[in-house]
Rosetta silent file (secondary structure, phi, psi, omega in degrees, C-alpha in Angstrom):
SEQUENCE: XXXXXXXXXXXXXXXXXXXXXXXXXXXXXXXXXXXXXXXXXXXXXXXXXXXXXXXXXXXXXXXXXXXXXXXXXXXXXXXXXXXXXXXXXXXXXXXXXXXXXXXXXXXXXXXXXXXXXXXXXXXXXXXXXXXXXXXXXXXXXXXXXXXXXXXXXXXXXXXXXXXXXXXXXXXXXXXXXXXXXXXXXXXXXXXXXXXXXXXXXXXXXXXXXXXXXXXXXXXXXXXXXXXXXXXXXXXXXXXXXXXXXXXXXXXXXXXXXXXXXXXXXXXXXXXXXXXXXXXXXXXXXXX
SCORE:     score description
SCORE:     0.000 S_00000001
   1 L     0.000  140.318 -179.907   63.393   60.892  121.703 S_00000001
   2 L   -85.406  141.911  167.604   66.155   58.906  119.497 S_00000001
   3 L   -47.411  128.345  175.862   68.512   57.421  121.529 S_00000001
   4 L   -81.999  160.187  165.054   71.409   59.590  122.592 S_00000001
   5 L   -95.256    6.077 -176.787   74.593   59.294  122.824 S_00000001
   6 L   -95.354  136.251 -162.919   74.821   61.323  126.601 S_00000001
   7 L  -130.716   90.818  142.207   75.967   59.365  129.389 S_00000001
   8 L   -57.488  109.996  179.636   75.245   60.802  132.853 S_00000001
   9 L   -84.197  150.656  136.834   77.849   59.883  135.165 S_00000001
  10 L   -68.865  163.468 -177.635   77.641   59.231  138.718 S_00000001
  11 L  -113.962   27.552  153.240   80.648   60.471  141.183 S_00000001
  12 L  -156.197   75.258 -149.094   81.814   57.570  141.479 S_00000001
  13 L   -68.827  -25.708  165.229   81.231   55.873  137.588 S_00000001
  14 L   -43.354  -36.506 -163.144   83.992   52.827  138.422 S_00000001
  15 L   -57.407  147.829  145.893   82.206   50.993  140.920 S_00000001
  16 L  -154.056  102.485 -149.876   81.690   48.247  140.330 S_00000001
  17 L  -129.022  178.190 -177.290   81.115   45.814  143.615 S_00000001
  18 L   -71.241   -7.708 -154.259   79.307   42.972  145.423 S_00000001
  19 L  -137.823   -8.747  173.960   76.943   45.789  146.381 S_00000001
  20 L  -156.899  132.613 -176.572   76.726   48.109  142.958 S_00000001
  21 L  -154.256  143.758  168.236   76.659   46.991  139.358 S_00000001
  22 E  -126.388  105.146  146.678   75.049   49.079  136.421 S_00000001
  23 L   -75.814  121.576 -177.496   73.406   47.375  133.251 S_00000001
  24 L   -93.936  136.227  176.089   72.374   49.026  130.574 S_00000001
  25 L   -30.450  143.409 -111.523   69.062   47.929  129.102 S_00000001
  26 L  -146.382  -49.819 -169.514   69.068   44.991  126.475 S_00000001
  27 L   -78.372  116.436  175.537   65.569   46.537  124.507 S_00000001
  28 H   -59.092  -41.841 -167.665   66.846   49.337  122.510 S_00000001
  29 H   -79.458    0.701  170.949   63.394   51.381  122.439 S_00000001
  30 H   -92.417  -48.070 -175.686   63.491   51.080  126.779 S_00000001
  31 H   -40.095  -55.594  164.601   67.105   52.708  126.032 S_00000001
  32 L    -1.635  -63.055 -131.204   65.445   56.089  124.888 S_00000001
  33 L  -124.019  -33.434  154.880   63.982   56.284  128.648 S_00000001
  34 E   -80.625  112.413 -178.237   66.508   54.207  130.626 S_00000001
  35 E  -100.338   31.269  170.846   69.774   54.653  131.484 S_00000001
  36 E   171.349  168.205  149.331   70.791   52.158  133.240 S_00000001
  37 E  -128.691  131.704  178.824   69.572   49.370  135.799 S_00000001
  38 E  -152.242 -177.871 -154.228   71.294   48.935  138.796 S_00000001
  39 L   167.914  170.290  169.791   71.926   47.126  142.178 S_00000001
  40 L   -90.041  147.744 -172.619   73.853   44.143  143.932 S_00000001
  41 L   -52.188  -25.660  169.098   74.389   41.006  141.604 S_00000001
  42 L  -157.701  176.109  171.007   73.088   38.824  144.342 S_00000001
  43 L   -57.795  142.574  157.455   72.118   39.075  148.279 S_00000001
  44 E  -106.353  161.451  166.878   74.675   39.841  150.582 S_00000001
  45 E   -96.195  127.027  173.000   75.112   39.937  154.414 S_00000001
  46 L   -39.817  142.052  159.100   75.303   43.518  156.157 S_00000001
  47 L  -107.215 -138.383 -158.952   78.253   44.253  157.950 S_00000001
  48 L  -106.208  -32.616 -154.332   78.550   46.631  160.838 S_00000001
  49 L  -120.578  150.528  168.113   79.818   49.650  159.204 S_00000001
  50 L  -123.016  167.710 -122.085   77.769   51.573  156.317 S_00000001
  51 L  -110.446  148.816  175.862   78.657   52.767  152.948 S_00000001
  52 E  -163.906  107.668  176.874   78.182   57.030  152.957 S_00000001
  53 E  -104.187  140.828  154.233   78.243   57.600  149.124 S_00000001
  54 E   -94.841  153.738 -158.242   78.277   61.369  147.385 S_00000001
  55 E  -130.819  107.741  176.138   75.220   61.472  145.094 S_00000001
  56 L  -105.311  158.312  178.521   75.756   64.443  142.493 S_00000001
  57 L   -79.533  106.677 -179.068   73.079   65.621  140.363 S_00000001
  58 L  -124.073   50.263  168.115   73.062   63.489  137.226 S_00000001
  59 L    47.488   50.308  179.319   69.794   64.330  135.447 S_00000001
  60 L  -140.309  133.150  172.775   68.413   60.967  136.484 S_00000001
  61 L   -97.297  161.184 -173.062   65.190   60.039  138.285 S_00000001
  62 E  -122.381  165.978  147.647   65.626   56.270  140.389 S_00000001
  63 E  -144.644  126.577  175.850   63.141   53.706  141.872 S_00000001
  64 E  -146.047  136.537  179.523   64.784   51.826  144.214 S_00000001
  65 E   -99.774  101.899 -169.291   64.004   48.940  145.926 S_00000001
  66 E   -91.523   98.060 -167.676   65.656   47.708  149.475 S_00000001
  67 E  -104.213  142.550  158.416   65.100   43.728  149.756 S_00000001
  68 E  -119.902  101.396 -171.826   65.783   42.359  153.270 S_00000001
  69 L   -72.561  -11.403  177.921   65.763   38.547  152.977 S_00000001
  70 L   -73.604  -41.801  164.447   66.385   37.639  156.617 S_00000001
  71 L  -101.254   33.464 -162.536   62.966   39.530  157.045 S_00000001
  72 L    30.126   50.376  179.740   61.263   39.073  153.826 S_00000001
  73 E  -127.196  148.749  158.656   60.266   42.759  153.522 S_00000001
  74 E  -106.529  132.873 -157.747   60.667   45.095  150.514 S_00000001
  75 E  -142.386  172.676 -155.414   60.731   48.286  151.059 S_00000001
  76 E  -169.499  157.533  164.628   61.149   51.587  148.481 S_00000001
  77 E  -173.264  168.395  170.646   60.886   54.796  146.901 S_00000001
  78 E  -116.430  128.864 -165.579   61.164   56.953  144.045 S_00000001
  79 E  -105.138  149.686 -159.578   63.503   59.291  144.110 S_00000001
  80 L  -100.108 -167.228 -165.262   62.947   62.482  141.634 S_00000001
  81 L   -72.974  163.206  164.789   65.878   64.600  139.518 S_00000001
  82 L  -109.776 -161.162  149.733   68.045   66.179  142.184 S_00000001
  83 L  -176.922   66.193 -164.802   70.052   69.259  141.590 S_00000001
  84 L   161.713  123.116  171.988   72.164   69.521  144.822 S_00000001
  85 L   -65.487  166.514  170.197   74.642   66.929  145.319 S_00000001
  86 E  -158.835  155.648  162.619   74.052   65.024  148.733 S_00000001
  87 E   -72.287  129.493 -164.194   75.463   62.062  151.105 S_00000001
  88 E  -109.745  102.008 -159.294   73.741   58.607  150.981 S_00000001
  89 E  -113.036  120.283 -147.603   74.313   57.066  154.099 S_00000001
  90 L   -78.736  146.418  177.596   73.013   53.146  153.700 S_00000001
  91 L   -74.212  123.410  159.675   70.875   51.881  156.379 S_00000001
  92 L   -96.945  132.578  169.687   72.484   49.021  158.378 S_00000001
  93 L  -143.909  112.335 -175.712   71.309   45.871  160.023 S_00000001
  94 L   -65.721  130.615 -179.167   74.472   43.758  160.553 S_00000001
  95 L   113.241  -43.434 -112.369   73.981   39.934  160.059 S_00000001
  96 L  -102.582  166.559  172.781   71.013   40.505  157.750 S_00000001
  97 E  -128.973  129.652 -152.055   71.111   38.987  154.308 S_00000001
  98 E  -125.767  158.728  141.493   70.310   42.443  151.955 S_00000001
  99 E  -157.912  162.150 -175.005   70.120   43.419  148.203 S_00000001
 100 E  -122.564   99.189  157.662   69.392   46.487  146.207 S_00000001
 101 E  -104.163  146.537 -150.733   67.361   46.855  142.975 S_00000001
 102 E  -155.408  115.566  158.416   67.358   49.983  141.529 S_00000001
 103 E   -42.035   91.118 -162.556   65.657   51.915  137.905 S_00000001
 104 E  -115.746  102.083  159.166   67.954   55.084  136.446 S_00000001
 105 E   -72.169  159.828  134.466   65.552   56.750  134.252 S_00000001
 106 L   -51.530  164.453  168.540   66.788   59.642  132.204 S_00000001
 107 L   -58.245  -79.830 -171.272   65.245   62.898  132.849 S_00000001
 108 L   -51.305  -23.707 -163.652   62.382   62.874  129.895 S_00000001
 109 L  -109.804    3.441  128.627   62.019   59.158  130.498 S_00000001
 110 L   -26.498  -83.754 -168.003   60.411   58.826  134.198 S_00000001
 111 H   -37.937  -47.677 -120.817   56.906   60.653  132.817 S_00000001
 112 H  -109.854   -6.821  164.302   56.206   58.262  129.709 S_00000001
 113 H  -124.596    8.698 -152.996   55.419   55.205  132.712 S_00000001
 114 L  -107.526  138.021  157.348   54.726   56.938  135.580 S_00000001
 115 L  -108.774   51.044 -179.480   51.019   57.660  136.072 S_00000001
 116 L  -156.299  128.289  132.259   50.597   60.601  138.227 S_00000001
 117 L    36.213  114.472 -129.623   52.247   63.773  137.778 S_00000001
 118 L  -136.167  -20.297 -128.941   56.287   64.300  138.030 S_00000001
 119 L   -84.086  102.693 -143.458   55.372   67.736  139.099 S_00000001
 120 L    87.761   -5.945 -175.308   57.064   68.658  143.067 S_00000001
 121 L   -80.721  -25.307 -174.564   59.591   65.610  142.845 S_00000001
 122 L   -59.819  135.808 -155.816   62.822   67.537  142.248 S_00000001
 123 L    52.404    4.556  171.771   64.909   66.310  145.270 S_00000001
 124 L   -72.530  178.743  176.120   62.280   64.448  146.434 S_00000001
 125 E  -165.594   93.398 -144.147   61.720   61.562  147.692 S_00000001
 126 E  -129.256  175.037  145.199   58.277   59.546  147.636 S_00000001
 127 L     1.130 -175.763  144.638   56.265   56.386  147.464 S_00000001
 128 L  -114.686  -52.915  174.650   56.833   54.075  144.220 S_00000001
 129 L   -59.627  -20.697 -169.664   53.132   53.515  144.356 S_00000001
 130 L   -60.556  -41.776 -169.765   52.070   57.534  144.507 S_00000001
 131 L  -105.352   -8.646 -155.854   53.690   57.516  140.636 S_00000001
 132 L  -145.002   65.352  154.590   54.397   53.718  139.448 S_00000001
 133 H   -25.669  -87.686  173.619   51.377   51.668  140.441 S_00000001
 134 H   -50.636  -28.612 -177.464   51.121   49.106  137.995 S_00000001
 135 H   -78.466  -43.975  179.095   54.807   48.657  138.354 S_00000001
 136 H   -49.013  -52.325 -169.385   55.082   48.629  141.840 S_00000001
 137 H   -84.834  -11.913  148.278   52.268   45.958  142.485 S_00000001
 138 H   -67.112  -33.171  178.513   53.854   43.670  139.653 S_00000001
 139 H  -102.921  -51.071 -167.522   57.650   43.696  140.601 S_00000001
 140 H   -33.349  -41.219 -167.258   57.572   44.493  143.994 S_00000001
 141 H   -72.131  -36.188  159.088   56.348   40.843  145.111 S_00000001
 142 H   -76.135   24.774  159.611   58.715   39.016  143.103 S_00000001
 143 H   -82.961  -22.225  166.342   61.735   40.345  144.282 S_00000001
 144 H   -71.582  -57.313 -171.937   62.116   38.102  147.559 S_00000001
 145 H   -72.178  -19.423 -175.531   62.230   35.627  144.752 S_00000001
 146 L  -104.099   71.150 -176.117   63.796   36.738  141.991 S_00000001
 147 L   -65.912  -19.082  172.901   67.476   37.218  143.984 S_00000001
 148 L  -115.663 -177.694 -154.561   69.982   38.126  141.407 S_00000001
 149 H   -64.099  -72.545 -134.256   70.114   41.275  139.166 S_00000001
 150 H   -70.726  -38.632  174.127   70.004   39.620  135.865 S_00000001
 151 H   -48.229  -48.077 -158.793   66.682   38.078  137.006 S_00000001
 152 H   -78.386  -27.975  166.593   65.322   41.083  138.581 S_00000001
 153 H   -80.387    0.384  173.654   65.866   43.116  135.320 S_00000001
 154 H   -67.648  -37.454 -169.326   64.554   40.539  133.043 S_00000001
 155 H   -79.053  -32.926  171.381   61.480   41.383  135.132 S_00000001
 156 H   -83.664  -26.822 -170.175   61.361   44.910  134.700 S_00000001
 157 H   -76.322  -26.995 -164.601   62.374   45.333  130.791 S_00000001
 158 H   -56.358  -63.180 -167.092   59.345   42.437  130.369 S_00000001
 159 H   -40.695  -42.877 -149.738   57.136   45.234  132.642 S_00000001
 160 H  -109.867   -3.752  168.140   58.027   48.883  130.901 S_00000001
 161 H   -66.696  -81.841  138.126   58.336   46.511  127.261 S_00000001
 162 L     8.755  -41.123 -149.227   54.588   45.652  127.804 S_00000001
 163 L  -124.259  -27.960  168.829   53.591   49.631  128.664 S_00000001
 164 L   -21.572  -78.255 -171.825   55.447   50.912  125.267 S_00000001
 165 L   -31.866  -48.772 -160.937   52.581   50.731  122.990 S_00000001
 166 L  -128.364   46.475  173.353   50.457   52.470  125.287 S_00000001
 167 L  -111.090 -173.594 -162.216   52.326   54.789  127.372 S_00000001
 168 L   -99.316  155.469 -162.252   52.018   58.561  127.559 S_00000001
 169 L  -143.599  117.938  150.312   54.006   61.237  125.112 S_00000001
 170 L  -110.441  143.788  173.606   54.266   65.065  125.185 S_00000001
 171 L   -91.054  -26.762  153.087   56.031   65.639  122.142 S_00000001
 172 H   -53.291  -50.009  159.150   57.097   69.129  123.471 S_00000001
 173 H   -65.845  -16.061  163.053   58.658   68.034  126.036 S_00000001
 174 H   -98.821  -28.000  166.534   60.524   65.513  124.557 S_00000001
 175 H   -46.117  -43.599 -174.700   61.856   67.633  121.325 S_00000001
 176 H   -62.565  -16.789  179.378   62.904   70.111  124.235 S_00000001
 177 H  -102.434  -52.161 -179.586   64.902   67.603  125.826 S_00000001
 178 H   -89.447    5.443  154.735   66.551   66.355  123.285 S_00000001
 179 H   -44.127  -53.348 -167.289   67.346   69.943  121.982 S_00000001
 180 H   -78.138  -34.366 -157.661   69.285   70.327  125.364 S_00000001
 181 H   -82.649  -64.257 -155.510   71.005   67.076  125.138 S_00000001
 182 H   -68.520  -19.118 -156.580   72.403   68.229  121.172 S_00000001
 183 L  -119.794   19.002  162.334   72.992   71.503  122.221 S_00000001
 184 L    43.072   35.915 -179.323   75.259   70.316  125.755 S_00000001
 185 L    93.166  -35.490  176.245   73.127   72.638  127.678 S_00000001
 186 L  -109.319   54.720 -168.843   73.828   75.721  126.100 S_00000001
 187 L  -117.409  152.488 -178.779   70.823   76.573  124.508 S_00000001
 188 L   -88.971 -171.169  169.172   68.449   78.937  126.431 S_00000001
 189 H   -85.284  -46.352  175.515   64.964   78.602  127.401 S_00000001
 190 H   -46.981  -37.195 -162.958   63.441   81.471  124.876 S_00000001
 191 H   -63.662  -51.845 -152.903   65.456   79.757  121.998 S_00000001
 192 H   -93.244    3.537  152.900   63.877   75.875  123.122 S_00000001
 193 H   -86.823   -9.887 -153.741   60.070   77.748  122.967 S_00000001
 194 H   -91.666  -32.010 -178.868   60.619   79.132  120.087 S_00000001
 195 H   -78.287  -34.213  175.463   61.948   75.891  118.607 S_00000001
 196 L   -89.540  -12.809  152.234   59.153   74.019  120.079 S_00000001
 197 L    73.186   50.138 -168.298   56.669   76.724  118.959 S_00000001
 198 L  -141.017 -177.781  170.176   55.194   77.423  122.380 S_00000001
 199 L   -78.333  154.712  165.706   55.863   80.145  125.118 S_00000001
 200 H   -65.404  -47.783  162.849   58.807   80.066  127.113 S_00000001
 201 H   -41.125  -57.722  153.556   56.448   80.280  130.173 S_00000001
 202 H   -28.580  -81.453 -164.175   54.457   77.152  128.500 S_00000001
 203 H   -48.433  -55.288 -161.983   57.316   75.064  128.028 S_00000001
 204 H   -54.207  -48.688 -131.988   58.453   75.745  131.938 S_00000001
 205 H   -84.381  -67.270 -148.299   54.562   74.605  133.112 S_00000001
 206 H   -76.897  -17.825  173.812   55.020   71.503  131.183 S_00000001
 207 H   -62.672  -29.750 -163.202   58.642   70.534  132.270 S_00000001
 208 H   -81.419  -47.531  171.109   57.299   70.852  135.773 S_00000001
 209 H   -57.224  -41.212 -153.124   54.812   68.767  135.156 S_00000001
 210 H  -126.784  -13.822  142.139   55.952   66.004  133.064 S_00000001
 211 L   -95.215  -33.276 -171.514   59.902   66.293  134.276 S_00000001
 212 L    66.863   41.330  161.567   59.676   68.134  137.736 S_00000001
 213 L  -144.061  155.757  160.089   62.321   70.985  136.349 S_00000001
 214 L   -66.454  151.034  174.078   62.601   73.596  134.605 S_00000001
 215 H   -49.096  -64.471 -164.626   64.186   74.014  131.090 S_00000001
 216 H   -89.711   -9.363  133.895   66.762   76.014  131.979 S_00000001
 217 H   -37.806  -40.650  171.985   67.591   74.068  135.386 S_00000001
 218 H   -82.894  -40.362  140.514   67.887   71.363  133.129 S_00000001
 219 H    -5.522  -68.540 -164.202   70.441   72.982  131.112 S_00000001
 220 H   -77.097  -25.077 -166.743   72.479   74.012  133.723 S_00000001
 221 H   -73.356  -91.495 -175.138   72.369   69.858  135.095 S_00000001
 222 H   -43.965  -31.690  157.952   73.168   68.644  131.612 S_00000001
 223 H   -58.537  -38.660  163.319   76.105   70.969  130.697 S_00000001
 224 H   -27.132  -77.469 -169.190   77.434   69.987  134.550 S_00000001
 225 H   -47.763  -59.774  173.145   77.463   66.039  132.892 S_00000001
 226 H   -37.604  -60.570  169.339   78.866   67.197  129.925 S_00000001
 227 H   -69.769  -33.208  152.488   81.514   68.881  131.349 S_00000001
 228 H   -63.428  -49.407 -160.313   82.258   66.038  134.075 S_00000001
 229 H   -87.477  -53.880  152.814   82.154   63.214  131.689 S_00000001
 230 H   -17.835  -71.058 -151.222   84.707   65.284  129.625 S_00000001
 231 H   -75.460  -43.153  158.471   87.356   65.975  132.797 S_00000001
 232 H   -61.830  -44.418  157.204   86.939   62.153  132.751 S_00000001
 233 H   -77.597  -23.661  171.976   87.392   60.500  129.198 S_00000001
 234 L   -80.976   48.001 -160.475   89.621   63.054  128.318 S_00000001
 235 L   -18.541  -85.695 -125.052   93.373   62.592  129.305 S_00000001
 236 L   -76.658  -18.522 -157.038   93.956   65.733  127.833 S_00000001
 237 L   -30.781  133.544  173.639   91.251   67.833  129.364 S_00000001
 238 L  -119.250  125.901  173.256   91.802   71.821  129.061 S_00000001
 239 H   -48.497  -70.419  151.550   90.011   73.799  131.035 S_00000001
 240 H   -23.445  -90.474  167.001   90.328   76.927  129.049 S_00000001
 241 H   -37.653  -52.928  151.009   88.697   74.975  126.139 S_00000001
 242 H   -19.140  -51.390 -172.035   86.121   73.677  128.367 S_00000001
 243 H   -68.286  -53.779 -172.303   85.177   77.445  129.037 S_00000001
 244 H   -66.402  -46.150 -146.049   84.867   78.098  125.571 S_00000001
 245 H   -87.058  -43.196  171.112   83.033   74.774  124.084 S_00000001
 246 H  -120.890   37.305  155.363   80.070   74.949  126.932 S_00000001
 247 L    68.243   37.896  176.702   79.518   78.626  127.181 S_00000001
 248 L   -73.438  148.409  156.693   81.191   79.215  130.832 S_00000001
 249 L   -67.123  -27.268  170.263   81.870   83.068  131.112 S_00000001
 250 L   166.619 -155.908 -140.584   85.132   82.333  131.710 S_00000001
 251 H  -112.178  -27.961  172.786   87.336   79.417  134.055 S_00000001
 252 H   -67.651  -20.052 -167.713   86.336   80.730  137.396 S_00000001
 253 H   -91.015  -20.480  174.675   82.190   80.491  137.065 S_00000001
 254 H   -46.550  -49.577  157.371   83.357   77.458  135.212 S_00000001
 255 H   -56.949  -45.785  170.051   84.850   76.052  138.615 S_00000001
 256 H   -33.030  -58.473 -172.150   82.336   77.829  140.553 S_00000001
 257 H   -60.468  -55.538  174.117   79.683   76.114  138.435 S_00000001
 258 H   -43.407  -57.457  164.833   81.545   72.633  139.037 S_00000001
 259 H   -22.571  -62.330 -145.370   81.528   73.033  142.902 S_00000001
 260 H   -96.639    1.051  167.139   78.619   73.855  143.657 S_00000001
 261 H   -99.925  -11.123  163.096   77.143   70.742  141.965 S_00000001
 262 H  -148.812   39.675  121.790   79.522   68.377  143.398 S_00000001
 263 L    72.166   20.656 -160.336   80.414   69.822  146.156 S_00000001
 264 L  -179.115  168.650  167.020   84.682   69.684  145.303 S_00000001
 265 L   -85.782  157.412  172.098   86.974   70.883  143.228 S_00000001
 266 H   -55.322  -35.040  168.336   87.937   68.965  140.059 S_00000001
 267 H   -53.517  -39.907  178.167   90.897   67.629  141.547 S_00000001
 268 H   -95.359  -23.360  163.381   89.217   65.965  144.413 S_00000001
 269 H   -85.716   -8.291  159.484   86.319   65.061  142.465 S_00000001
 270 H   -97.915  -51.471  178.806   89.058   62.669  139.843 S_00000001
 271 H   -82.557   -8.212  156.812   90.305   60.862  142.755 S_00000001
 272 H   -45.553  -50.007 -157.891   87.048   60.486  144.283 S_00000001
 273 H   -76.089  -49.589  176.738   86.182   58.835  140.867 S_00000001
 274 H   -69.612  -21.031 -177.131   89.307   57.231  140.391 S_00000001
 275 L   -92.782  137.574 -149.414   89.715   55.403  143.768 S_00000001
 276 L    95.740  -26.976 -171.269   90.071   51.802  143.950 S_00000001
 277 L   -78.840  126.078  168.139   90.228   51.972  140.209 S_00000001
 278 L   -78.728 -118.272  154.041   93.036   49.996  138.807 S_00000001
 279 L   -56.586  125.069  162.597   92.982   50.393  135.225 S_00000001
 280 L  -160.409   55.790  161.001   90.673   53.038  133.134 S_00000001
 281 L   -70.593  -13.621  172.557   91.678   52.957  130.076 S_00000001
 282 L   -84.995  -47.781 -153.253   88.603   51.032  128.677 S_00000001
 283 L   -90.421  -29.088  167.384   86.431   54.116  129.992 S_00000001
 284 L   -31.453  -60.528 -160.013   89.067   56.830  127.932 S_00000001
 285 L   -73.013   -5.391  169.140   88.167   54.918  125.094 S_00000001
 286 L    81.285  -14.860  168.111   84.224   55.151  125.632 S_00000001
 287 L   -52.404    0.000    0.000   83.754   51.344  125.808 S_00000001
């Protein structure tokens, strides 16, 4: 897939803290398949009380890594696409000196390093080793050592740079994805076999397999972002237009639609986003 210009937001895309930072990859051709690396810039010590984050669906699979340096353990998982927002309520052990590194694939770009199967992961939550062997038993051990972010992604872009040449491709599945991406979602599933020259039925078996969604699940995810990341960069934002430009039936399933993926109204989901935010006038502006 050529690098996109779609930006999957988080629901709360501002942070930026001793305890969350987002980088975007440095290697252009890992950009395709990553969007982002992220984590705290260096260890910190737990406090008492813990962070309970909303987690919206934002067509991104994770591997994330939980280092605890007071007890030198690493600990982990891979977390698949969601589609149902949820609360992320961080495990505390007060005193402890903690960091988090953590992988944001795109949706098509999990499969092309992972060597097992994608296929049951939506909302899941597994192993690192069940899909990302080779990765696992190379970064995990240097992570007690390699303590800040910039380090620990130098370590990973080296890792999935390395696995390029010779990593795995369905070319259906990735034209089909980025079909959905140009087309904001509102393209159907008969339309992206037809384009892709397969059955609609086909096309489903291999998104499950090689995404762990469906086509038209994936649709419904990416217009969501589309339509968020709008109500955000857009001072101007019209709803009405909105309706028309990503193929709502009209402004209620349009709300409806918003809701039930993040769990608010728009109003309450901009001051979620906005709070604590000083200035964000830099993000209007796409920078």
């Amino acid at each position: 897939m050529h690098r996109t210009f779609y930006m999957p937001l988080t629901a709360v895309p501002f942070r930026n803290n001793k305890k969350y930072k987002e980088v975007l990859p440095r290697n252009q051709e890992l950009a395709k398949y990553i969007r982002c690396f992220w984590g705290s810039e260096k260890p910190y010590i737990q406090g008492n009380e813990a962070d309970i984050s909303l987690v919206i669906p934002d067509t991104c699979a994770d591997i994330l890594y939980y280092i605890d340096h007071t007890e030198n353990t690493v600990t982990g998982g891979f977390c698949g696409i969601s589609d149902v927002s949820f609360r992320d309520c961080e495990e505390t052990k007060p005193g402890h000196l903690v960091s988090l590194f953590a992988i944001r694939f795109y949706a098509w770009g999990a499969y092309i390093f992972a060597e097992d199967s994608l296929k049951g992961t939506l909302n899941g939550y597994v192993d690192v080793p069940s899909r990302f062997r080779r990765l696992d038993k190379i970064l995990r051990p240097q992570l007690l050592e390699a303590n800040f972010l910039e380090g620990r992604i130098a370590l990973a872009e080296e890792f999935f740079s390395g696995q390029l040449s010779g990593c795995r491709q369905k070319p259906a599945v990735d034209y089909a994805a980025e079909q959905i991406i140009l087309q904001k979602g509102t393209i159907s599933s008969s339309e992206l076999g037809k384009q892709c020259f397969i059955s609609s039925r086909q096309l489903e078996r291999l998104f499950h397999e090689y995404i762990g969604i469906t086509p038209k699940k994936l649709c419904n995810l990416v217009r969501y972002q589309y339509l968020w990341n709008e109500i955000l960069r857009n001072p101007r934002f019209c709803i009405q237009d909105a309706v028309y430009r990503y193929g709502y039936a009209d402004q209620s399933h349009l709300m409806r639609e918003f809701k039930r993926y993040h769990t608010m109204n728009i109003h309450k989901a901009k001051v979620l986003a906005y709070k604590n935010v000083g200035n964000i006038q830099d993000f209007y502006s796409g920078s």
